[in-house]
XYZ file of C-alpha atoms in Angstrom:
583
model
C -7.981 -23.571 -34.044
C -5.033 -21.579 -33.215
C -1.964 -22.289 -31.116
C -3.282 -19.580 -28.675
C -6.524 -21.589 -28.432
C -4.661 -24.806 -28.172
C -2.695 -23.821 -25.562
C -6.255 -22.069 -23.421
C -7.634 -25.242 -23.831
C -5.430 -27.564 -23.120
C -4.328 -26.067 -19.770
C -7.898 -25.045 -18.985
C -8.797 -29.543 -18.922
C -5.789 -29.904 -16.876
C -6.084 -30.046 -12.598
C -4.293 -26.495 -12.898
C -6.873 -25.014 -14.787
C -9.829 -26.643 -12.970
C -8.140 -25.424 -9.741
C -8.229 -21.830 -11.520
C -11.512 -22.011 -12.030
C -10.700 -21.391 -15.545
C -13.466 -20.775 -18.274
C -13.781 -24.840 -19.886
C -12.309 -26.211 -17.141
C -15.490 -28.019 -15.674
C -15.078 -26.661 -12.710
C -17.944 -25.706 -10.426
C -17.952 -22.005 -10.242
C -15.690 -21.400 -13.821
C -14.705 -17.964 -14.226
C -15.799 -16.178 -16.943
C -14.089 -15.196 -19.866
C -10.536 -16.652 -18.141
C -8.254 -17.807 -20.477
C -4.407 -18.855 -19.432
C -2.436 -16.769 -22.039
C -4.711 -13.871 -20.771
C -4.548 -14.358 -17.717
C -0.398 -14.023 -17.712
C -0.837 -10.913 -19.699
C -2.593 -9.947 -16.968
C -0.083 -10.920 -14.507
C 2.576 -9.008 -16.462
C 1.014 -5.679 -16.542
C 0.275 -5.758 -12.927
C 4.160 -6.546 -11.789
C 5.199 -3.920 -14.212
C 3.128 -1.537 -12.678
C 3.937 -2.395 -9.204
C 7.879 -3.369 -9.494
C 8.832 0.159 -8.521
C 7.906 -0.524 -4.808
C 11.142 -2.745 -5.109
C 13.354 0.297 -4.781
C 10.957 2.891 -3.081
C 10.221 0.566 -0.357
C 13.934 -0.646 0.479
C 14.775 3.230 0.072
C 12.236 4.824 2.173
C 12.967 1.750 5.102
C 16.700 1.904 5.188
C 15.952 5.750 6.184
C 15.355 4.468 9.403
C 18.744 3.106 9.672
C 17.358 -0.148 10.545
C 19.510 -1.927 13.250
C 22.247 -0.038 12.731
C 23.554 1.881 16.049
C 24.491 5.490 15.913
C 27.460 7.079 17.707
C 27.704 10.284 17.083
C 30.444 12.724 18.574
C 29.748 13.971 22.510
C 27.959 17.443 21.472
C 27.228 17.182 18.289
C 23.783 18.544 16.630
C 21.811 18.950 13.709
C 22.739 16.336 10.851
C 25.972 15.341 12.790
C 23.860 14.360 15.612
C 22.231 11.964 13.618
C 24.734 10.361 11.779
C 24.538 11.673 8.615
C 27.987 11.418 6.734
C 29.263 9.338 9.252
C 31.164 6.195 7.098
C 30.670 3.661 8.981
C 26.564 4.348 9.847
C 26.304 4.949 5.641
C 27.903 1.907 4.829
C 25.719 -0.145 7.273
C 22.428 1.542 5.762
C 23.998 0.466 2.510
C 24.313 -3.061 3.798
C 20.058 -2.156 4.894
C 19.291 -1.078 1.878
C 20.469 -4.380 0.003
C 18.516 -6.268 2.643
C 15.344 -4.822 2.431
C 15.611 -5.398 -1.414
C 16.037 -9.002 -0.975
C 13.214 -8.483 1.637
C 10.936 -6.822 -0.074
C 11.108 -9.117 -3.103
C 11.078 -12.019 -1.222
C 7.762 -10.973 0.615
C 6.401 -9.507 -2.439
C 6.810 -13.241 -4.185
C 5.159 -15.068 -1.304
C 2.779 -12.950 -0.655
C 1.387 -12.325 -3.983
C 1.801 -16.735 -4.739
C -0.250 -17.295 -1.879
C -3.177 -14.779 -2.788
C -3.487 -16.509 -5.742
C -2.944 -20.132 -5.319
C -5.284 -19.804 -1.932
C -7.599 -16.657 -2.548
C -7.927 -17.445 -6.442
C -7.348 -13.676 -6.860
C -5.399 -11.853 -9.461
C -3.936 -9.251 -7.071
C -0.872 -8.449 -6.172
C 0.837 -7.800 -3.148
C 3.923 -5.990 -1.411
C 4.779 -3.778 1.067
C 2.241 -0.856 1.192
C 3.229 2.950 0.525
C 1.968 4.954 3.078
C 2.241 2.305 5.550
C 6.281 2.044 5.340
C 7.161 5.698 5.259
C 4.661 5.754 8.861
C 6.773 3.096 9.833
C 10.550 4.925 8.887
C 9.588 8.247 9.269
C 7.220 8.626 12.787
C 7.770 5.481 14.453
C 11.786 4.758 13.650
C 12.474 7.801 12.672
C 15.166 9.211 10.719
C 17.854 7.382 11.381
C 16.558 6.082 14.256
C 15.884 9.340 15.418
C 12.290 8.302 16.841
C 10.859 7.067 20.661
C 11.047 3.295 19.176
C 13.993 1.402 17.718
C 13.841 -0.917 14.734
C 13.920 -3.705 16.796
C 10.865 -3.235 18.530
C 9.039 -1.611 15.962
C 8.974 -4.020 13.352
C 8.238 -6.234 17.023
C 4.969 -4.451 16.223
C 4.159 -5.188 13.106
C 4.703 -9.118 13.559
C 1.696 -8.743 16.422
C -0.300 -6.497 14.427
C -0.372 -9.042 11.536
C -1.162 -12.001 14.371
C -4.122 -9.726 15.678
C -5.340 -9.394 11.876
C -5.108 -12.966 10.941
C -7.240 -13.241 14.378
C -9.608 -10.356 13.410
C -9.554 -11.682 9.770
C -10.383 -15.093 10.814
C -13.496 -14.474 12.977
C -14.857 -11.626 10.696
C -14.314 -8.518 13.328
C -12.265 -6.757 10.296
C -15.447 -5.699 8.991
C -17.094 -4.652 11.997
C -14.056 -2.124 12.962
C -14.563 -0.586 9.073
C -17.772 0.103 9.697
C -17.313 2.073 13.166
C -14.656 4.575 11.498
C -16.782 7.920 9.701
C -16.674 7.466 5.904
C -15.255 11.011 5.569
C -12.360 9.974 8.195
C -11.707 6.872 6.314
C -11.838 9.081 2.688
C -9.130 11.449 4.280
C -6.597 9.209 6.019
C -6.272 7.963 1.994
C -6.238 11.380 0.928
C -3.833 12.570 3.761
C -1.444 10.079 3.224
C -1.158 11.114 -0.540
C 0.080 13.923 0.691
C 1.900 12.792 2.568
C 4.069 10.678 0.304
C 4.289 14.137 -1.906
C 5.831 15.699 0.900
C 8.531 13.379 1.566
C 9.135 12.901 -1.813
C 9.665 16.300 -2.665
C 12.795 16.324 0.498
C 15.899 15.068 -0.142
C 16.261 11.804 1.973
C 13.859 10.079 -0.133
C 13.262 12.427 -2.446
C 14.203 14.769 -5.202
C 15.227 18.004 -2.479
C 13.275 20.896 -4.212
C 12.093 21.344 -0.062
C 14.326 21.835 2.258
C 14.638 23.148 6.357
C 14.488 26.704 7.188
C 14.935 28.631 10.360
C 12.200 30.881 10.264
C 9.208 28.896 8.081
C 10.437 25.609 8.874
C 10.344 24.048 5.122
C 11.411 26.271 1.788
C 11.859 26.202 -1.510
C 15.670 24.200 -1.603
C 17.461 22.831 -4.406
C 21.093 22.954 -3.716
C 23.786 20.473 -3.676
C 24.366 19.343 -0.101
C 27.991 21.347 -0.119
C 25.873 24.272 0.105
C 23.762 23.149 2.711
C 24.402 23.498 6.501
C 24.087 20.962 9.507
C 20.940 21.670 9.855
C 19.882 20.590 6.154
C 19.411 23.930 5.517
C 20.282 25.828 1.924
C 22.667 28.934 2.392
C 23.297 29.466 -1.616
C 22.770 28.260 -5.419
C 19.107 27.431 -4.974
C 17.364 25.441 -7.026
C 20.652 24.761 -9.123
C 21.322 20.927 -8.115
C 21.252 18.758 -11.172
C 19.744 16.325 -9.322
C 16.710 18.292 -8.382
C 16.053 18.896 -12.276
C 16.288 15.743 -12.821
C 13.980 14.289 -10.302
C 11.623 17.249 -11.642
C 12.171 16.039 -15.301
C 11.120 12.848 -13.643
C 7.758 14.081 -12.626
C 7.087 15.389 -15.767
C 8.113 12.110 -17.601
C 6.254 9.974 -15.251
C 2.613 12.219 -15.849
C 3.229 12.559 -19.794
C 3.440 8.558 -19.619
C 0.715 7.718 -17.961
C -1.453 10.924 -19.996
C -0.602 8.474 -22.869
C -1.533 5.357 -20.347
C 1.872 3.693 -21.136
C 2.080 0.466 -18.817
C 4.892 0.441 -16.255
C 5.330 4.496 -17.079
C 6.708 4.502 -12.847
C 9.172 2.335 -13.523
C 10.218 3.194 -16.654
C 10.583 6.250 -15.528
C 12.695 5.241 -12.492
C 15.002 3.410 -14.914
C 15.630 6.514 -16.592
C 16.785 8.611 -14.118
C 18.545 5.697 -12.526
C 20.645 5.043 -15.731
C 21.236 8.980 -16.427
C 22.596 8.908 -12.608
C 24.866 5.669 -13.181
C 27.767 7.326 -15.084
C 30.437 8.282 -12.079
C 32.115 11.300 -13.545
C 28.674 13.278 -13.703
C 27.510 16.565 -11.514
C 24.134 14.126 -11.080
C 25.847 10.924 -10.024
C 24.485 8.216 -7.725
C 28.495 7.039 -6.939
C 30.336 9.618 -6.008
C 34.083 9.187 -5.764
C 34.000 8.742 -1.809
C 34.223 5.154 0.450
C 30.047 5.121 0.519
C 29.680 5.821 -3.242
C 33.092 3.180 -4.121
C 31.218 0.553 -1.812
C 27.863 1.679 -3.562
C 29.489 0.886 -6.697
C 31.400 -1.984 -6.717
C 27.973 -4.190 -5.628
C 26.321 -2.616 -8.248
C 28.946 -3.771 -10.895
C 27.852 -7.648 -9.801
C 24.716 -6.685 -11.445
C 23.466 -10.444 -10.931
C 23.837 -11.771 -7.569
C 21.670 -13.056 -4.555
C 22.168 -11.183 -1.423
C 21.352 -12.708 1.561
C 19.714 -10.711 4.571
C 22.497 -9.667 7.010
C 20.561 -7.586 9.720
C 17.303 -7.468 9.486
C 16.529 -11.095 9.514
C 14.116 -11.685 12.393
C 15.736 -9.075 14.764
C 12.499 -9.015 16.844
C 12.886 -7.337 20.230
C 9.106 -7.433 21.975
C 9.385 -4.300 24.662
C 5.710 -2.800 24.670
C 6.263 -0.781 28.191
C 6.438 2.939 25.746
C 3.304 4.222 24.984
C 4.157 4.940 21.357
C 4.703 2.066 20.233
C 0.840 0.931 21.560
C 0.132 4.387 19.316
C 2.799 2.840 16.714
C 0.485 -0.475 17.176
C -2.916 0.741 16.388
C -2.458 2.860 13.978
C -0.636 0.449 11.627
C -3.889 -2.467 12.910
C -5.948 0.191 11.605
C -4.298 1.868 8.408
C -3.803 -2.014 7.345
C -7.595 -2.660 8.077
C -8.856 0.028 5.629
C -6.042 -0.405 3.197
C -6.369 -3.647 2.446
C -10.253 -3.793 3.048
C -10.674 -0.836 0.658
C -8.302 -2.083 -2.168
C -9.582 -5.691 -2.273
C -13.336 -4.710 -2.131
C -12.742 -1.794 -4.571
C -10.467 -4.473 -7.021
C -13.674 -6.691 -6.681
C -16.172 -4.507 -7.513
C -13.674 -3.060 -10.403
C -13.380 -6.468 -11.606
C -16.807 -7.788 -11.304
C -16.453 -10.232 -8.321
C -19.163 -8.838 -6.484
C -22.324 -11.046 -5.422
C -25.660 -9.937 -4.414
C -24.436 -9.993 -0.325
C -21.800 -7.600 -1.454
C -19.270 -9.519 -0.599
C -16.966 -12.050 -3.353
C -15.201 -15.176 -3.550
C -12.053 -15.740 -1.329
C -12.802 -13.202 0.436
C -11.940 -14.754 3.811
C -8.877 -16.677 2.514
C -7.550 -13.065 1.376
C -7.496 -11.478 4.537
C -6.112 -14.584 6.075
C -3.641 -14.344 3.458
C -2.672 -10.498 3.855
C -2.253 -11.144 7.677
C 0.237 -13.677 7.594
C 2.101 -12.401 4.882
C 2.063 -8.778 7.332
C 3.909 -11.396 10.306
C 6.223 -12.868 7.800
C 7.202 -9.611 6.566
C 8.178 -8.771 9.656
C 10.490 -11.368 10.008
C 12.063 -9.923 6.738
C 12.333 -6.764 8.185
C 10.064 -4.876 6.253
C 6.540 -2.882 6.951
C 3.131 -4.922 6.609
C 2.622 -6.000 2.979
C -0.765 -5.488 1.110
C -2.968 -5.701 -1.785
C -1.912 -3.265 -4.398
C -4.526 -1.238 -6.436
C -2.262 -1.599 -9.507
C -3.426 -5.126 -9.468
C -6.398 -3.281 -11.491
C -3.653 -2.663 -13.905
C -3.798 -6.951 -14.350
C -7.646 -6.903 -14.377
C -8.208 -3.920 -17.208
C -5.818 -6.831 -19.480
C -8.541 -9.498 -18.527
C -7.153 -11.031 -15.079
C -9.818 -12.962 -13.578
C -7.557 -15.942 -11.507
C -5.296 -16.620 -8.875
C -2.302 -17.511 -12.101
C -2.291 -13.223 -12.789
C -1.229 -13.208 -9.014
C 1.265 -16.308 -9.521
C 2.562 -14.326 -12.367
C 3.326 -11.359 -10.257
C 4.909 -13.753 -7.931
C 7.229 -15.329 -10.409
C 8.076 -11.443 -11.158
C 9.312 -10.779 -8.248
C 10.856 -14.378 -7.821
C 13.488 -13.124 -10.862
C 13.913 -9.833 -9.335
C 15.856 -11.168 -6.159
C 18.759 -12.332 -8.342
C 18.672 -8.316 -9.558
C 19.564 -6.717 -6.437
C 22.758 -4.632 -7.431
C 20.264 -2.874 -10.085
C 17.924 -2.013 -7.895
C 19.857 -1.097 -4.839
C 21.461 1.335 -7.290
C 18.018 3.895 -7.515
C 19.153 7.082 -6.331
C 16.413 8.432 -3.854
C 15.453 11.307 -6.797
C 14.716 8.848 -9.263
C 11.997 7.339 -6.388
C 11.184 10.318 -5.383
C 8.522 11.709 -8.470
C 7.084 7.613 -7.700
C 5.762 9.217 -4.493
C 4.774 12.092 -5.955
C 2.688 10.829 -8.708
C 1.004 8.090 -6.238
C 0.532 10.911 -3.624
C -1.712 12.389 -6.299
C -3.965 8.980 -7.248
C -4.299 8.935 -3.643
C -5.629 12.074 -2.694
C -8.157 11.962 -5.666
C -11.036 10.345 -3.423
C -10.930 13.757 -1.507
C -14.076 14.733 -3.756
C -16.321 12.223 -2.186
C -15.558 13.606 1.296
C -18.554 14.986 2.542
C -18.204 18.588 2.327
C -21.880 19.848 2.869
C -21.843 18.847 6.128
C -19.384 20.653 8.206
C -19.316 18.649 11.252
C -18.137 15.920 8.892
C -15.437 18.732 6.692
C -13.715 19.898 9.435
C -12.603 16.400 10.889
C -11.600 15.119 7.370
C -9.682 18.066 6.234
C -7.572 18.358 9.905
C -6.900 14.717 9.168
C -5.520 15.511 5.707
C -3.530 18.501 7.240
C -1.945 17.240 10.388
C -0.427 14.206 8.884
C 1.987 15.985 6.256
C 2.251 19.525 8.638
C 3.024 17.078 11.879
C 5.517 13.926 9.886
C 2.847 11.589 11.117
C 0.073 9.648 9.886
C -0.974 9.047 13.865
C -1.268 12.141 14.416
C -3.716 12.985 11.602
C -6.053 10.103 12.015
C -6.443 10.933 15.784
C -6.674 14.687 15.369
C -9.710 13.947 12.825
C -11.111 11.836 15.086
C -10.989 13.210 18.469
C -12.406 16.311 16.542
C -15.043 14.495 14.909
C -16.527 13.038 18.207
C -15.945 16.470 20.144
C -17.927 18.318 17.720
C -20.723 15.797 17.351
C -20.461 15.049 21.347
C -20.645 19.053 21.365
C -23.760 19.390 18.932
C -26.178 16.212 21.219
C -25.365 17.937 24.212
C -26.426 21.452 23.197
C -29.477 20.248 21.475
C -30.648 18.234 24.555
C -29.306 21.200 27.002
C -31.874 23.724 25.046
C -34.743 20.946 24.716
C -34.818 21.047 21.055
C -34.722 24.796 20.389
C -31.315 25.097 19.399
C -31.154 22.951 16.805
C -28.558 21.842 13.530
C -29.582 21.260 9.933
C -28.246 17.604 9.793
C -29.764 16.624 5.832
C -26.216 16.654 4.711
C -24.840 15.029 7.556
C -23.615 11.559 6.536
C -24.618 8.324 8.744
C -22.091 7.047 11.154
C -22.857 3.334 10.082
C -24.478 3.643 6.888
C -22.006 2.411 5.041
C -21.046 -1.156 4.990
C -17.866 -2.997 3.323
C -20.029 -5.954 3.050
C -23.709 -6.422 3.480
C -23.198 -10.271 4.922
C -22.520 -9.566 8.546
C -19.380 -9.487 10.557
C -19.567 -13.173 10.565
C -17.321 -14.840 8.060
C -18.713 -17.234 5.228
C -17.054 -20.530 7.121
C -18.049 -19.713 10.258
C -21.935 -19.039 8.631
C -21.386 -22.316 6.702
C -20.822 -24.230 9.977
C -23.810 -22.699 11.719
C -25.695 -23.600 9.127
C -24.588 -27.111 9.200
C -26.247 -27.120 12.841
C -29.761 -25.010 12.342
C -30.104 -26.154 8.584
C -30.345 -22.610 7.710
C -27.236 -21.749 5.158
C -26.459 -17.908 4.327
C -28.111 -16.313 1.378
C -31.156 -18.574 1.792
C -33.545 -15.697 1.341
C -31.546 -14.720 -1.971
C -32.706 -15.063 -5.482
C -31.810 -18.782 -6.776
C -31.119 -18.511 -10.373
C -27.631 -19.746 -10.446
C -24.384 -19.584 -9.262
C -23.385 -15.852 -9.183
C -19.579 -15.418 -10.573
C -17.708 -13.040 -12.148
C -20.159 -10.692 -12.427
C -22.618 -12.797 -14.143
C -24.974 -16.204 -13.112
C -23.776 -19.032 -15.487
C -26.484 -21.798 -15.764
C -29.949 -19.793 -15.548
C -31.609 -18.296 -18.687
C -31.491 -14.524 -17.630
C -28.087 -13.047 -17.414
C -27.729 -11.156 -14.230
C -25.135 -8.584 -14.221
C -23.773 -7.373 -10.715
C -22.572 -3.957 -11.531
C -19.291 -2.424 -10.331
C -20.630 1.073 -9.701
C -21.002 1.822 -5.913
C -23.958 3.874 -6.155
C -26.117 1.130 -7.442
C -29.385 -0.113 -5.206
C -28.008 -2.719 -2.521
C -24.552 -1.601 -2.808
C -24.240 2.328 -1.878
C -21.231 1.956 0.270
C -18.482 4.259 -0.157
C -15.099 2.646 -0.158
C -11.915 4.161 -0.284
C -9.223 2.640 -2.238
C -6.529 1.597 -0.602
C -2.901 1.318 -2.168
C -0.938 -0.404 -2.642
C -0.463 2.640 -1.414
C -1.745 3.399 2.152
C -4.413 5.576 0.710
């Protein structure tokens, strides 16, 4: 026997390993093919794949400014108006920045140690693309340039993820999934992609090949900002900023990596444009000789420290009287909903947790896990945290427990003594990141229904308006106020002309057909309990053979396989995978 199989088998007859569920263990519902050393392998591959949101995240927040106040000069417009190159407002987003590092990690550890201790999942979890630039960008703003201040906008978030630990607890999660068209729920994934790509392609968070312009609003850019106006806008040397070429060289790196399916090719990636912009006296430099870049660079010279959280540390402020932030307030309960409903039923199916109610093991304990993790967040400062679909990174390398996810914790447990390093990301080293997961996410725009067009129209508007309109609100509603006008439009004509004017609807997908789960909105322990009372338990009318795990029934003498493709019988539902990344 070999040490590797010494060391499987040893911790799989230990408490830790029956509590895993791991294969030999003993325990009642083992997990197949679950080994320990595997199952860190696993673990490893996912936080590579997923430590990039470390620096994207923290970048793409501190855009908001965070609780930092802006003063600028009586009269002042265009960039000056908002602060930017002010010293003392870029010094306290610095001081942001460093925060929502510590943040992010922290959250990222928790979150992902509780998934799998609790859930007995090998996912892991963070703050969810998409979801924070919404949260910066439409609701905050630009340095606080929004209708909402930080304050009360992450106030948001801490309710939203109390109203989804409510919703997650009582099973009414997967009744809202169900009343949202599958085409809508395809394109918010696809729209946000896009999204991302657009904001990542500017030069706040980005790599600045797009820039303002007077007359078509957004142009080709690529100049150094001496070049640029107020306004943001390029008057000369386009498309000669070394930093520009360098985020594009990042692009290219980034897809030639993962061509070749290189692990952790994002932040590899990152690191190299990072370490190319380190060097001070470089065109390209991250720390330019001014107070912002000196401050910039002297914390990143500590290289390992802790920083505590200064100001964003539980700076709730709970003012609901604005409209928007009600808008601000659904549409993050909602994005959140499909996101992490999407990505934890896709990861299940991927990794063959499915059982024959369509539904999978820890389910319940997941959600309840997301949620809280979405209020503590807030605390931290940062947008709601979910499941990541990298965590299918984790299950390709044979992840089938709740240790991948404590490895993913422990991960981002190191990382918060790293801070200076990753505080140090310039925002075009990030930038090709949200280009290249802007494309993964729009790649689910094929199974949009396009041969219906009462079902196109809604899902490509809903793709459009959120880049075109800096708002991820905006696009969901447009889609579906458009969605319901033209089907309210279509009843109303057919029953005005008593059936003579009539639409071809054979393409036209069902409103409800498709179910996240074919158990009910009722959640397993609340079924368990009624059962309990009326001696009737859930899945009584099911096949008996065994106990269904893992994609397989361990005990019986036929092998049942529950497949991971979505168009098999009993489990046609279309589900859109959710991010990580606010797909």
């Amino acid at each position: 026997m070999s040490l590797t199989d010494r060391i499987n088998n040893r911790v799989a007859n230990s408490a830790f390993g029956r509590h895993f569920q791991l294969e030999g263990s003993g325990a009642k519902k083992e997990r197949l093919n679950s080994k320990f050393l595997t199952e860190l392998r696993g673990g490893l591959a996912t936080f590579v794949a997923m430590a990039y949101i470390i620096s994207v995240n923290s970048t793409i927040i501190a855009d908001s400014g965070g609780p930092c106040i802006c003063s600028p000069p009586e009269g002042a417009t265009g960039n000056a108006a908002l602060c930017v190159g002010d010293p003392d407002y870029e010094a306290c987003k610095l001081i942001v920045r460093q925060d929502l590092i510590t943040a992010t990690c922290a959250i990222a550890c928790l979150a992902s140690a509780l998934m799998g201790t609790f859930a007995n999942l090998p996912m892991g979890m963070a703050p969810g693309m998409g979801l924070n630039a919404y949260f910066a960008y439409t609701v905050v703003g630009f340095n606080g340039s929004g209708s909402t201040s930080y304050e009360v906008a992450i106030s948001a978030v801490f309710i939203e993820g109390l109203i989804f630990l409510f919703m997650s607890v009582f099973g009414i999660r997967q009744y809202l999934a169900r009343l949202i068209p599958v085409s809508i729920k395809i394109a918010t994934g696809a729209g946000i992609g896009l999204y991302l790509c657009f904001i990542g392609l500017q030069t706040s968070a980005g790599i600045g090949l797009i820039t303002a312009d007077a007359s078509t609003l957004v142009t080709l850019g690529g100049c150094d900002s001496q070049y640029k106006d107020e306004n943001g806008v390029c008057l000369a040397h386009h498309m000669e900023s070394g930093r520009t070429w360098l985020g594009i060289m990042g692009i290219y790196l980034m897809t030639m990596m993962s061509l070749f399916k290189v692990k952790g090719s994002i932040l590899i990636c990152i690191l190299i444009v990072a370490i190319i912009s380190w060097p001070r006296n470089t065109a390209v430099t991250f720390f330019p000789y001014t107070a912002s870049g000196d401050a910039a660079f002297d914390f990143f010279k500590q290289v390992v420290t802790f920083h505590p959280i200064e100001k964003t540390l539980a700076v709730l402020k709970f003012d609901l009287s604005s409209g928007e932030i009600w808008v601000a307030l659904i549409t993050l309960l909602y994005v959140d909903i499909m996101d992490t409903t999407g990505t934890l039923y896709s990861m299940a199916k991927f990794g063959g947790y499915m059982d024959e109610r369509g539904d999978f093991e820890g389910s319940s304990v997941a959600f309840i896990c997301d949620s809280l993790c979405v209020a503590i967040g807030a605390l931290f400062g940062t947008s709601p945290c979910t499941t990541f679909v990298e965590s299918g990174a984790g299950i390709t390398e044979g992840a089938r427990t709740g240790i991948a996810g404590l490895t993913v914790s422990f991960g981002f447990f190191i990382s918060l003594f790293f801070s200076p390093i990753f505080a140090s990301f310039p925002p075009w080293s990030t930038g090709p990141a949200l280009v290249l997961v802007g494309s993964m996410m729009i790649q689910n725009v094929i199974n949009v229904n396009w041969g219906y067009i009462g079902d196109a129209v809604p899902a490509f508007l809903t793709m459009a308006l959120m880049p075109l309109t800096y708002s991820i609100a905006d696009g969901m509603i447009g889609g579906l106020c458009t969605y319901i006008a033209i089907n309210i439009s279509v009843w109303l004509i057919e029953k005005a002309s008593f059936g003579r004017l009539l639409v071809d609807k054979t393409q036209k997908e069902p409103w409800s057909g498709h179910h996240l789960s074919g158990s009910g909105i009722l959640p397993p322990w609340i079924k368990r309990l009624a059962g309990k009372v009326t001696g009737r338990y859930p899945g009584d009318d099911l096949p008996k053979e065994g106990v269904y795990q893992m994609g397989s029934v361990r005990n019986s003498n036929q092998e049942t396989r529950v497949s991971l493709s979505s168009q098999d019988e009993g489990h046609d539902e279309d589900l859109t995978v959710g991010s990580g990344y606010s797909k």
